[in-house]
Amino acid sequence: MKRTTLKLGQLLLIGLVILSFDLPVSSVRSQPTSSQPASQPSASQTATVQFLPADQNQLTQLLKQAPQLQQQPWPQLLQTLATKFEGAAYKGGLLDQSPKEELVLSLSQFDCVLFVETVLAIARTLTVEEPSPQVFSNAVQTQRYRQGHMQGYCSRLHYFSDWIADNQRRGLVENITPALGGIPLNKPLNFMSQHRQSYPQLKSTANWQCIQAVETRLQSLPLHYIPQAQIRGIEASLQPGDIIAVATAVPGLDVTHTGLVYQMSDQTKGLIHASPGGSVRIAPDLATYVANVDQSIGIIVARPQNSQQ
């Protein structure tokens, strides 16, 4: 497969890290308490919510299918929900259009992490007795922010390894990379502080210093990844809806893209993801896709947990 280069005037989003300069990529976007029910708000402040009326209507219609969708096994439910957004537009920078941190919700356009968060949040919404848009909003907020609390820009889980670790502490996902034979990824995560000029929100000294403090704390976070040469060998252990994060050789970064495992009709594994190539789409061969992401070195795998099981 031919490698392509995206100009990052289009905004390459790394985890939730936003770049505004050119970087060679291949269809790439690129992010302890007991688990809380998705129906209860987890934020310590009232969030300003961005949610277009058309997207709200789409969610309402989707939740009307709850009786049928709730009958599906959890992995199949995740895949079914993901495919409902196939063809939806890719748009980078959606979470950073306002100088003030707002809870951005979307069912019509995504970056790659927003796509993953949205699918997981809808699935969690469907596990409660009375699914509603408010439950969905709470679920997105709980996943996106440290310990589920939205407290400004710095509380967002920008590095995807941090996103996984924080959500794992609250029982929302399980990082299964070590169990699949992952090896240590020894690198500091400091891309944001080292590229302050690329982030409008980091013009604020308070935000910049806070991000530096986050990066310092992340030095103690164990990182593991499955090398590219081993991906084919572990595919049989993957389930539909498992979160795939593409590990990178880019200095200071852990992940350059995310998506969900898609099980093909022949039981082989692909990837459904919001691609900067233009839309939510299915890459039919996971290992081949990852191999063609520029500067990729392998994958990190996290398994979404169903709190009702």
Short mmCIF file of C-alpha atoms in Angstrom, two decimals:
data_model
loop_
_atom_site.label_atom_id
_atom_site.label_comp_id
_atom_site.label_asym_id
_atom_site.label_seq_id
_atom_site.Cartn_x
_atom_site.Cartn_y
_atom_site.Cartn_z
CA MET A 1 0.00 0.00 0.00
CA LYS A 2 1.31 3.36 -1.00
CA ARG A 3 2.03 5.75 1.84
CA THR A 4 0.50 9.18 1.70
CA THR A 5 1.36 12.44 3.37
CA LEU A 6 -1.29 14.61 4.98
CA LYS A 7 -0.59 18.31 5.32
CA LEU A 8 -1.22 19.26 8.86
CA GLY A 9 -2.89 22.41 7.97
CA GLN A 10 -5.63 19.71 8.01
CA LEU A 11 -4.66 19.17 11.67
CA LEU A 12 -3.17 15.87 12.59
CA LEU A 13 -4.54 14.93 15.97
CA ILE A 14 -2.35 12.72 18.13
CA GLY A 15 -4.42 11.16 20.85
CA LEU A 16 -6.02 14.46 21.70
CA VAL A 17 -2.80 16.29 20.87
CA ILE A 18 -3.25 18.77 18.01
CA LEU A 19 -0.46 19.49 15.60
CA SER A 20 -0.44 22.37 13.16
CA PHE A 21 2.70 21.66 11.20
CA ASP A 22 3.55 19.13 8.49
CA LEU A 23 4.26 15.55 9.56
CA PRO A 24 4.37 12.53 7.23
CA VAL A 25 1.47 10.19 7.97
CA SER A 26 -0.68 7.60 6.23
CA SER A 27 -4.37 8.09 6.95
CA VAL A 28 -3.56 9.06 10.54
CA ARG A 29 -5.15 11.19 13.26
CA SER A 30 -3.13 10.99 15.41
CA GLN A 31 -4.89 10.60 24.08
CA PRO A 32 -8.68 6.12 41.27
CA THR A 33 -12.16 5.74 42.09
CA SER A 34 -14.70 2.97 41.79
CA SER A 35 -16.56 2.73 38.50
CA GLN A 36 -19.52 5.08 38.36
CA PRO A 37 -22.81 4.28 36.58
CA ALA A 38 -23.00 6.00 33.22
CA SER A 39 -26.27 7.61 34.29
CA GLN A 40 -24.66 9.77 36.97
CA PRO A 41 -22.70 12.95 36.20
CA SER A 42 -19.05 12.66 37.15
CA ALA A 43 -17.96 16.25 36.62
CA SER A 44 -17.36 18.65 39.47
CA GLN A 45 -18.49 21.66 37.46
CA THR A 46 -21.36 22.39 35.09
CA ALA A 47 -20.17 21.79 31.54
CA THR A 48 -20.98 23.99 28.58
CA VAL A 49 -22.15 21.49 25.97
CA GLN A 50 -21.80 21.73 22.19
CA PHE A 51 -24.28 19.32 20.59
CA LEU A 52 -25.94 20.22 17.29
CA PRO A 53 -29.75 19.76 17.15
CA ALA A 54 -29.46 17.43 14.15
CA ASP A 55 -27.01 15.25 16.08
CA GLN A 56 -29.31 15.28 19.12
CA ASN A 57 -32.14 14.06 16.90
CA GLN A 58 -29.91 11.34 15.48
CA LEU A 59 -29.07 10.16 18.99
CA THR A 60 -32.72 10.16 19.99
CA GLN A 61 -33.60 7.99 17.01
CA LEU A 62 -30.73 5.64 17.79
CA LEU A 63 -31.79 5.26 21.42
CA LYS A 64 -35.26 4.22 20.24
CA GLN A 65 -33.56 1.06 18.97
CA ALA A 66 -32.41 0.23 22.51
CA PRO A 67 -34.65 -2.87 22.98
CA GLN A 68 -33.12 -4.51 19.91
CA LEU A 69 -29.55 -3.31 20.44
CA GLN A 70 -29.48 -4.34 24.10
CA GLN A 71 -29.91 -7.97 23.05
CA GLN A 72 -26.50 -8.03 21.36
CA PRO A 73 -23.36 -9.30 23.13
CA TRP A 74 -21.14 -6.40 24.24
CA PRO A 75 -18.42 -6.82 21.55
CA GLN A 76 -21.02 -7.12 18.79
CA LEU A 77 -22.90 -4.10 20.14
CA LEU A 78 -19.74 -2.00 19.88
CA GLN A 79 -19.21 -3.09 16.28
CA THR A 80 -22.85 -2.52 15.35
CA LEU A 81 -22.80 0.99 16.77
CA ALA A 82 -19.49 1.82 15.08
CA THR A 83 -20.84 0.83 11.66
CA LYS A 84 -23.80 3.18 12.08
CA PHE A 85 -21.34 6.05 11.60
CA GLU A 86 -19.60 4.63 8.54
CA GLY A 87 -19.24 7.46 6.03
CA ALA A 88 -19.52 10.24 8.63
CA ALA A 89 -17.12 13.10 7.96
CA TYR A 90 -13.69 13.41 9.53
CA LYS A 91 -12.90 16.80 11.04
CA GLY A 92 -9.86 17.61 13.13
CA GLY A 93 -9.77 20.11 15.97
CA LEU A 94 -13.41 19.79 16.99
CA LEU A 95 -12.58 19.87 20.69
CA ASP A 96 -10.49 23.02 20.39
CA GLN A 97 -12.69 25.50 18.56
CA SER A 98 -13.54 27.41 21.72
CA PRO A 99 -10.93 29.13 23.92
CA LYS A 100 -12.91 27.83 26.91
CA GLU A 101 -13.11 24.09 27.48
CA GLU A 102 -16.54 22.84 26.41
CA LEU A 103 -18.06 19.37 26.24
CA VAL A 104 -18.15 18.72 22.50
CA LEU A 105 -20.56 15.99 21.38
CA SER A 106 -21.01 14.93 17.77
CA LEU A 107 -22.63 12.14 15.78
CA SER A 108 -22.00 13.63 12.34
CA GLN A 109 -18.28 14.43 12.27
CA PHE A 110 -15.35 13.02 14.19
CA ASP A 111 -11.65 12.93 14.79
CA CYS A 112 -10.40 9.46 15.64
CA VAL A 113 -10.59 9.71 19.44
CA LEU A 114 -13.98 11.44 19.34
CA PHE A 115 -15.24 8.52 17.23
CA VAL A 116 -14.02 5.97 19.78
CA GLU A 117 -15.44 7.97 22.69
CA THR A 118 -18.81 8.37 20.98
CA VAL A 119 -19.25 4.68 20.18
CA LEU A 120 -18.29 3.66 23.72
CA ALA A 121 -20.54 6.31 25.28
CA ILE A 122 -23.58 5.21 23.26
CA ALA A 123 -22.90 1.58 24.16
CA ARG A 124 -22.71 2.50 27.86
CA THR A 125 -25.89 4.54 27.53
CA LEU A 126 -27.67 1.46 26.23
CA THR A 127 -26.67 -0.55 29.32
CA VAL A 128 -28.77 1.55 31.70
CA GLU A 129 -32.46 1.04 32.39
CA GLU A 130 -33.50 4.36 30.89
CA PRO A 131 -31.13 5.46 28.08
CA SER A 132 -31.20 9.20 27.40
CA PRO A 133 -29.14 11.99 25.82
CA GLN A 134 -28.12 13.12 29.32
CA VAL A 135 -26.73 9.67 30.10
CA PHE A 136 -24.79 9.82 26.84
CA SER A 137 -23.41 13.28 27.65
CA ASN A 138 -22.31 12.11 31.09
CA ALA A 139 -20.65 9.04 29.60
CA VAL A 140 -18.59 11.09 27.13
CA GLN A 141 -17.50 13.47 29.87
CA THR A 142 -16.56 10.61 32.17
CA GLN A 143 -14.29 9.08 29.53
CA ARG A 144 -12.67 12.28 28.27
CA TYR A 145 -11.50 13.93 31.49
CA ARG A 146 -9.18 12.92 34.31
CA GLN A 147 -11.11 10.94 36.92
CA GLY A 148 -14.24 11.88 34.97
CA HIS A 149 -14.10 15.53 36.09
CA MET A 150 -14.13 18.34 33.54
CA GLN A 151 -12.01 21.11 35.05
CA GLY A 152 -10.68 22.99 32.05
CA TYR A 153 -8.32 22.21 29.20
CA CYS A 154 -5.67 20.51 31.32
CA SER A 155 -8.15 18.02 32.78
CA ARG A 156 -8.69 16.53 29.32
CA LEU A 157 -6.76 13.30 28.75
CA HIS A 158 -4.61 14.52 25.87
CA TYR A 159 -2.12 11.64 25.64
CA PHE A 160 -3.92 8.45 24.69
CA SER A 161 -1.89 6.26 27.04
CA ASP A 162 -3.09 8.56 29.82
CA TRP A 163 -6.65 8.19 28.49
CA ILE A 164 -6.36 4.40 28.70
CA ALA A 165 -4.76 4.39 32.16
CA ASP A 166 -7.26 6.82 33.66
CA ASN A 167 -10.25 4.98 32.21
CA GLN A 168 -8.80 1.68 33.38
CA ARG A 169 -8.53 2.96 36.96
CA ARG A 170 -12.26 3.60 36.85
CA GLY A 171 -13.13 0.20 35.35
CA LEU A 172 -14.13 1.51 31.92
CA VAL A 173 -11.41 -0.21 29.88
CA GLU A 174 -8.70 -2.80 30.41
CA ASN A 175 -5.26 -2.37 28.86
CA ILE A 176 -4.64 -5.89 27.55
CA THR A 177 -1.40 -5.03 25.75
CA PRO A 178 0.89 -6.68 28.35
CA ALA A 179 -1.28 -9.83 28.37
CA LEU A 180 -0.96 -10.05 24.59
CA GLY A 181 2.83 -10.04 24.81
CA GLY A 182 3.47 -6.31 24.66
CA ILE A 183 6.96 -5.02 25.28
CA PRO A 184 8.01 -1.82 27.11
CA LEU A 185 7.79 1.48 25.26
CA ASN A 186 10.50 3.55 26.89
CA LYS A 187 10.05 7.19 25.99
CA PRO A 188 9.05 10.42 27.71
CA LEU A 189 5.69 11.94 26.77
CA ASN A 190 6.42 15.63 26.34
CA PHE A 191 5.33 16.54 22.84
CA MET A 192 2.82 19.15 23.91
CA SER A 193 5.15 21.14 26.14
CA GLN A 194 7.91 20.87 23.54
CA HIS A 195 5.61 22.27 20.83
CA ARG A 196 3.79 24.92 22.80
CA GLN A 197 3.45 27.16 19.77
CA SER A 198 1.25 24.55 18.07
CA TYR A 199 -1.49 24.77 20.69
CA PRO A 200 -3.53 27.97 21.05
CA GLN A 201 -4.64 26.94 24.56
CA LEU A 202 -1.00 26.70 25.66
CA LYS A 203 -0.56 30.42 25.16
CA SER A 204 -1.96 30.47 28.68
CA THR A 205 0.94 30.10 31.11
CA ALA A 206 -1.35 28.29 33.55
CA ASN A 207 -2.34 25.70 30.91
CA TRP A 208 1.25 25.24 29.76
CA GLN A 209 2.55 24.72 33.28
CA CYS A 210 -0.30 22.33 34.02
CA ILE A 211 0.49 20.25 30.91
CA GLN A 212 4.15 20.15 31.97
CA ALA A 213 3.05 18.82 35.36
CA VAL A 214 0.91 16.16 33.68
CA GLU A 215 3.85 15.10 31.53
CA THR A 216 6.06 14.86 34.61
CA ARG A 217 3.53 12.55 36.26
CA LEU A 218 3.34 10.42 33.13
CA GLN A 219 7.03 9.60 33.44
CA SER A 220 6.01 6.94 35.96
CA LEU A 221 3.30 5.44 33.73
CA PRO A 222 4.41 2.03 32.35
CA LEU A 223 3.94 1.93 28.59
CA HIS A 224 3.78 -1.24 26.49
CA TYR A 225 3.10 -1.92 22.84
CA ILE A 226 2.82 -4.89 20.49
CA PRO A 227 5.44 -4.58 17.73
CA GLN A 228 4.21 -4.59 14.15
CA ALA A 229 5.76 -7.99 13.46
CA GLN A 230 3.61 -9.53 16.22
CA ILE A 231 0.23 -8.05 15.28
CA ARG A 232 -0.79 -10.88 12.96
CA GLY A 233 -0.02 -13.40 15.68
CA ILE A 234 -2.35 -11.83 18.25
CA GLU A 235 -5.29 -10.99 15.98
CA ALA A 236 -7.19 -14.12 17.00
CA SER A 237 -7.23 -12.81 20.59
CA LEU A 238 -8.87 -9.52 19.58
CA GLN A 239 -12.60 -8.90 19.91
CA PRO A 240 -14.87 -6.61 17.91
CA GLY A 241 -14.82 -3.19 19.57
CA ASP A 242 -11.36 -3.52 21.13
CA ILE A 243 -9.61 -0.15 21.06
CA ILE A 244 -6.52 -0.04 18.84
CA ALA A 245 -4.01 2.76 19.32
CA VAL A 246 -1.17 3.03 16.82
CA ALA A 247 2.12 3.44 18.70
CA THR A 248 4.61 5.81 17.11
CA ALA A 249 8.29 6.55 16.83
CA VAL A 250 7.57 10.30 16.86
CA PRO A 251 9.62 11.77 19.75
CA GLY A 252 7.52 12.71 22.76
CA LEU A 253 4.39 10.92 21.55
CA ASP A 254 2.85 7.56 22.36
CA VAL A 255 0.05 7.25 19.81
CA THR A 256 -0.78 8.74 16.42
CA HIS A 257 -4.17 7.18 15.64
CA THR A 258 -7.00 5.21 17.22
CA GLY A 259 -9.91 3.08 16.11
CA LEU A 260 -11.87 -0.04 16.95
CA VAL A 261 -11.35 -3.65 15.92
CA TYR A 262 -13.77 -4.66 13.18
CA GLN A 263 -14.34 -8.38 12.70
CA MET A 264 -14.74 -9.23 9.03
CA SER A 265 -17.16 -11.91 7.78
CA ASP A 266 -14.28 -14.40 7.51
CA GLN A 267 -13.34 -13.70 11.17
CA THR A 268 -10.18 -11.78 10.23
CA LYS A 269 -9.61 -8.42 11.91
CA GLY A 270 -9.86 -4.98 10.39
CA LEU A 271 -10.11 -1.47 11.83
CA ILE A 272 -13.08 0.88 11.81
CA HIS A 273 -11.89 4.42 12.40
CA ALA A 274 -12.35 8.10 11.63
CA SER A 275 -9.70 8.58 8.99
CA PRO A 276 -8.17 11.95 8.08
CA GLY A 277 -8.57 10.58 4.56
CA GLY A 278 -12.08 11.97 4.89
CA SER A 279 -14.56 9.82 6.79
CA VAL A 280 -15.33 6.94 9.11
CA ARG A 281 -14.31 3.83 7.19
CA ILE A 282 -13.24 0.21 7.54
CA ALA A 283 -9.67 -0.86 6.83
CA PRO A 284 -10.15 -4.57 6.06
CA ASP A 285 -6.75 -5.72 7.33
CA LEU A 286 -5.57 -4.40 10.69
CA ALA A 287 -1.92 -5.46 10.43
CA THR A 288 -1.55 -4.05 6.91
CA TYR A 289 -3.16 -0.79 7.90
CA VAL A 290 -0.86 -0.29 10.87
CA ALA A 291 2.21 -1.17 8.81
CA ASN A 292 1.35 1.65 6.42
CA VAL A 293 0.97 4.34 9.05
CA ASP A 294 4.11 6.44 8.81
CA GLN A 295 6.43 6.12 11.82
CA SER A 296 4.21 3.45 13.39
CA ILE A 297 5.95 0.83 15.51
CA GLY A 298 2.99 -1.30 16.58
CA ILE A 299 -0.22 -1.09 18.58
CA ILE A 300 -1.61 -0.64 22.09
CA VAL A 301 -4.84 -2.54 22.80
CA ALA A 302 -7.51 -1.67 25.36
CA ARG A 303 -10.73 -3.61 25.86
CA PRO A 304 -13.90 -1.65 26.74
CA GLN A 305 -15.61 -3.01 29.84
CA ASN A 306 -19.36 -3.41 30.29
CA SER A 307 -20.10 -2.32 33.84
CA GLN A 308 -23.43 -4.17 33.74
CA GLN A 309 -21.80 -7.57 33.24
#
